[in-house]
Short mmCIF file of C-alpha atoms in Angstrom, two decimals:
data_model
loop_
_atom_site.label_atom_id
_atom_site.label_comp_id
_atom_site.label_asym_id
_atom_site.label_seq_id
_atom_site.Cartn_x
_atom_site.Cartn_y
_atom_site.Cartn_z
CA MET W 1 29.51 -66.75 45.36
CA THR W 2 28.30 -69.20 42.90
CA LYS W 3 27.67 -68.89 39.21
CA LYS W 4 23.91 -68.86 39.76
CA ASP W 5 24.18 -65.86 42.01
CA ASP W 6 26.33 -64.09 39.42
CA LYS W 7 23.74 -64.75 36.71
CA ARG W 8 20.95 -63.47 38.94
CA ASN W 9 22.91 -60.34 39.73
CA ASP W 10 23.64 -59.80 36.02
CA LYS W 11 19.94 -60.17 35.16
CA HIS W 12 19.04 -57.87 38.00
CA ASP W 13 21.60 -55.30 36.82
CA GLU W 14 20.27 -55.51 33.26
CA LYS W 15 16.71 -54.98 34.47
CA LYS W 16 17.88 -52.06 36.56
CA LYS W 17 19.66 -50.51 33.56
CA LEU W 18 16.54 -50.95 31.41
CA MET W 19 14.39 -49.30 34.08
CA ILE W 20 16.82 -46.37 34.34
CA ALA W 21 16.92 -46.04 30.53
CA LYS W 22 13.10 -46.00 30.40
CA LYS W 23 12.96 -43.37 33.15
CA ASN W 24 15.53 -41.24 31.34
CA LYS W 25 13.64 -41.62 28.07
CA LYS W 26 10.36 -40.58 29.74
CA ARG W 27 12.11 -37.64 31.38
CA ASN W 28 13.62 -36.52 28.05
CA VAL W 29 10.29 -36.87 26.24
CA SER W 30 8.47 -34.81 28.85
CA ARG W 31 11.30 -32.25 28.85
CA LEU W 32 11.12 -31.88 25.06
CA GLY W 33 7.35 -31.48 25.06
CA GLY W 34 5.99 -34.91 24.32
CA SER W 35 6.82 -37.71 21.95
CA GLY W 36 8.13 -36.78 18.52
CA ARG W 37 6.04 -36.94 15.37
CA SER W 38 6.73 -39.11 12.39
CA LEU W 39 8.18 -37.43 9.32
CA ASN W 40 4.88 -37.56 7.36
CA VAL W 41 2.88 -36.17 10.26
CA PHE W 42 5.47 -33.44 10.83
CA ALA W 43 5.52 -32.45 7.14
CA ASN W 44 1.72 -32.31 6.86
CA ALA W 45 1.13 -30.67 10.23
CA LYS W 46 -0.47 -27.25 10.23
CA SER W 47 0.37 -24.82 12.96
CA ASN W 48 -2.47 -24.35 15.40
CA ASN W 49 -2.08 -20.70 16.21
CA ASN W 50 -5.22 -19.84 18.11
CA GLN W 51 -3.97 -16.44 19.22
CA TYR W 52 -5.88 -13.26 18.42
CA ASN W 53 -4.49 -11.72 15.23
CA PRO W 54 -6.29 -8.54 14.08
CA ALA W 55 -4.36 -8.33 10.79
CA LEU W 56 -5.48 -11.83 9.85
CA ILE W 57 -9.08 -11.04 10.78
CA LYS W 58 -8.97 -7.87 8.67
CA LYS W 59 -7.59 -9.79 5.70
CA GLN W 60 -10.34 -12.40 6.00
CA ARG W 61 -12.98 -9.67 6.17
CA GLU W 62 -11.58 -8.10 3.01
CA LEU W 63 -11.61 -11.46 1.24
CA TYR W 64 -15.23 -12.10 2.21
CA LYS W 65 -16.21 -8.57 1.20
CA ASN W 66 -14.48 -8.90 -2.18
CA ALA W 67 -16.10 -12.28 -2.81
CA LYS W 68 -19.49 -10.81 -1.95
CA ASN W 69 -18.94 -7.90 -4.34
CA VAL W 70 -17.82 -10.25 -7.12
CA ASN W 71 -20.94 -12.38 -6.65
CA LYS W 72 -23.16 -9.29 -6.75
CA TYR W 73 -21.43 -8.13 -9.93
CA LYS W 74 -21.88 -11.52 -11.61
CA LYS W 75 -25.57 -11.61 -10.68
CA MET W 76 -26.02 -8.09 -12.04
CA LEU W 77 -24.35 -9.08 -15.33
CA LYS W 78 -26.60 -12.13 -15.62
CA ARG W 79 -29.68 -9.99 -15.05
CA GLN W 80 -28.56 -7.48 -17.67
CA ASN W 81 -27.85 -10.24 -20.19
CA LEU W 82 -31.26 -11.77 -19.58
CA GLN W 83 -32.95 -8.38 -20.02
CA ASN W 84 -31.04 -7.73 -23.25
CA GLU W 85 -32.00 -11.15 -24.61
CA GLU W 86 -35.66 -10.56 -23.75
CA GLU W 87 -35.59 -7.17 -25.47
CA LEU W 88 -34.03 -8.70 -28.58
CA MET W 89 -36.68 -11.40 -28.67
CA LEU W 90 -39.47 -8.86 -28.29
CA GLN W 91 -38.20 -6.61 -31.11
CA PRO W 92 -39.77 -7.36 -34.50
CA LYS W 93 -37.36 -8.47 -37.21
CA PRO W 94 -37.45 -6.63 -40.57
CA GLN W 95 -38.75 -9.02 -43.23
CA ASN W 96 -38.74 -7.14 -46.56
CA VAL W 97 -35.21 -5.98 -47.21
CA ASP W 98 -34.10 -5.00 -50.72
CA LEU W 99 -30.72 -6.15 -51.93
CA SER W 100 -30.26 -2.92 -53.87
CA GLU W 101 -30.42 -0.94 -50.62
CA ASN W 102 -27.72 -3.17 -49.15
CA LEU W 103 -25.50 -2.53 -52.17
CA ASN W 104 -26.02 1.22 -51.85
CA GLU W 105 -25.15 1.03 -48.19
CA THR W 106 -21.89 -0.80 -48.87
CA GLU W 107 -20.93 1.81 -51.49
CA GLY W 108 -21.74 4.53 -48.97
CA ASP W 109 -19.55 2.76 -46.42
CA LYS W 110 -16.66 2.78 -48.91
CA ASP W 111 -17.10 6.52 -49.41
CA LYS W 112 -17.08 7.01 -45.64
CA ASN W 113 -13.89 4.99 -45.30
CA GLU W 114 -12.22 7.11 -47.98
CA ARG W 115 -13.29 10.25 -46.16
CA ARG W 116 -11.90 8.97 -42.88
CA LYS W 117 -8.33 8.64 -44.16
CA PRO W 118 -7.56 12.37 -44.26
CA ARG W 119 -9.28 12.74 -40.90
CA LYS W 120 -6.71 10.43 -39.39
CA LYS W 121 -4.01 12.92 -40.30
CA ASP W 122 -6.07 15.71 -38.79
CA SER W 123 -6.67 13.67 -35.66
CA ALA W 124 -2.97 12.88 -35.36
CA PHE W 125 -2.19 16.57 -35.75
CA SER W 126 -4.80 17.51 -33.16
CA LEU W 127 -3.49 14.81 -30.81
CA GLU W 128 -0.02 16.26 -31.17
CA GLU W 129 -1.36 19.72 -30.37
CA LEU W 130 -3.21 18.36 -27.35
CA TYR W 131 -0.04 16.66 -26.18
CA LYS W 132 1.95 19.87 -26.57
CA LYS W 133 -0.69 21.88 -24.69
CA LYS W 134 -0.79 19.39 -21.84
CA HIS W 135 2.98 19.29 -21.74
CA GLU W 136 3.16 23.10 -21.58
CA GLU W 137 0.53 23.20 -18.83
CA LYS W 138 2.44 20.63 -16.81
CA GLU W 139 5.65 22.58 -17.34
CA LYS W 140 3.96 25.80 -16.15
CA GLU W 141 2.59 24.05 -13.07
CA ARG W 142 6.02 22.62 -12.32
CA MET W 143 7.65 26.05 -12.67
CA GLU W 144 5.02 27.59 -10.37
CA ARG W 145 5.58 24.85 -7.81
CA GLU W 146 9.34 25.38 -7.99
CA ALA W 147 8.92 29.15 -7.55
CA ILE W 148 6.68 28.63 -4.51
CA PHE W 149 9.14 26.11 -3.10
CA LYS W 150 12.09 28.50 -3.58
CA GLU W 151 10.16 31.33 -1.96
CA LYS W 152 9.28 29.20 1.06
CA LYS W 153 12.87 28.02 1.31
CA GLU W 154 14.17 31.61 1.28
CA GLN W 155 11.66 32.63 3.95
CA ARG W 156 12.69 29.66 6.07
CA GLU W 157 16.38 30.54 5.70
CA LYS W 158 15.72 34.18 6.64
CA ALA W 159 13.75 33.13 9.70
CA GLU W 160 16.51 30.73 10.72
CA ALA W 161 19.16 33.45 10.31
CA ARG W 162 17.03 35.84 12.40
CA ARG W 163 16.60 33.23 15.12
CA LYS W 164 20.29 32.41 15.07
CA THR W 165 21.35 36.04 15.53
CA LEU W 166 18.75 36.48 18.28
CA ARG W 167 20.00 33.35 20.03
CA GLU W 168 23.60 34.53 19.80
CA GLN W 169 22.64 37.91 21.24
CA MET W 170 20.66 36.33 24.05
CA PHE W 171 23.51 34.04 25.04
CA LYS W 172 26.21 36.74 24.95
CA LYS W 173 27.97 37.12 28.25
CA THR W 174 30.32 39.59 29.87
CA ARG W 175 33.90 38.78 30.85
CA LYS W 176 32.71 37.76 34.28
CA GLY W 177 30.10 35.35 32.85
CA GLN W 178 27.03 37.52 33.44
CA PRO W 179 24.44 37.72 30.61
CA VAL W 180 24.42 40.94 28.56
CA MET W 181 21.05 42.49 29.40
CA LYS W 182 21.08 45.04 26.57
CA TYR W 183 19.90 42.56 23.91
CA ARG W 184 17.37 40.93 26.22
CA ILE W 185 15.78 44.28 27.06
CA GLU W 186 15.70 45.23 23.36
CA HIS W 187 13.96 41.95 22.56
CA LEU W 188 11.39 42.50 25.31
CA LEU W 189 10.76 46.04 24.06
CA GLU W 190 10.25 44.81 20.48
CA THR W 191 7.78 42.13 21.57
CA ILE W 192 5.82 44.62 23.69
CA GLN W 193 5.69 47.13 20.83
CA GLY W 194 4.64 44.37 18.42
CA SER W 195 1.82 43.21 20.69
CA ALA W 196 0.70 46.84 21.25
CA GLY W 197 0.75 47.43 17.47
CA ASN W 198 -1.39 44.31 16.89
CA LYS W 199 -4.01 45.42 19.44
CA SER W 200 -4.55 48.89 17.96
#
């Protein structure tokens, strides 16, 4: 073979390799689910989850409902403020006010403040009494709850002990492995007598 033929074969081999590489690349891309995204696109991508999600729907409903309630509340406040402003505008303002009356009022306020000081002690004392009363009531309630709980626990334990003894008696067996009928018959008799006693 000549050099020309070798060059042609080399070019042909290179083309063949490129074709195979392209095929492999296409195969890999399709196998991996399409071409990859750039870093920016990947970072900014939002997941498109179009599946039915009741929890998400419920949350959105709550958000809308809360927003609606907030808007209603704001509107109501605006209306109330407007009404209050209108009422204030409609009320006549007092024009003739004596300064001497104002002075008397301020002196009266001072007297009231002086009177309030001992009341604070009384109020603190009464608050302490209220606290003690509430505390005692809570303590009584807690004690009652504990007593009820203990009583129920005792009843439960007694019932369990009764059931345990009954179970042991029912499962007793003779040496040969036969069940002891004495306890079973006694149990049947008790139940029949109990049901007869309830009917009469």
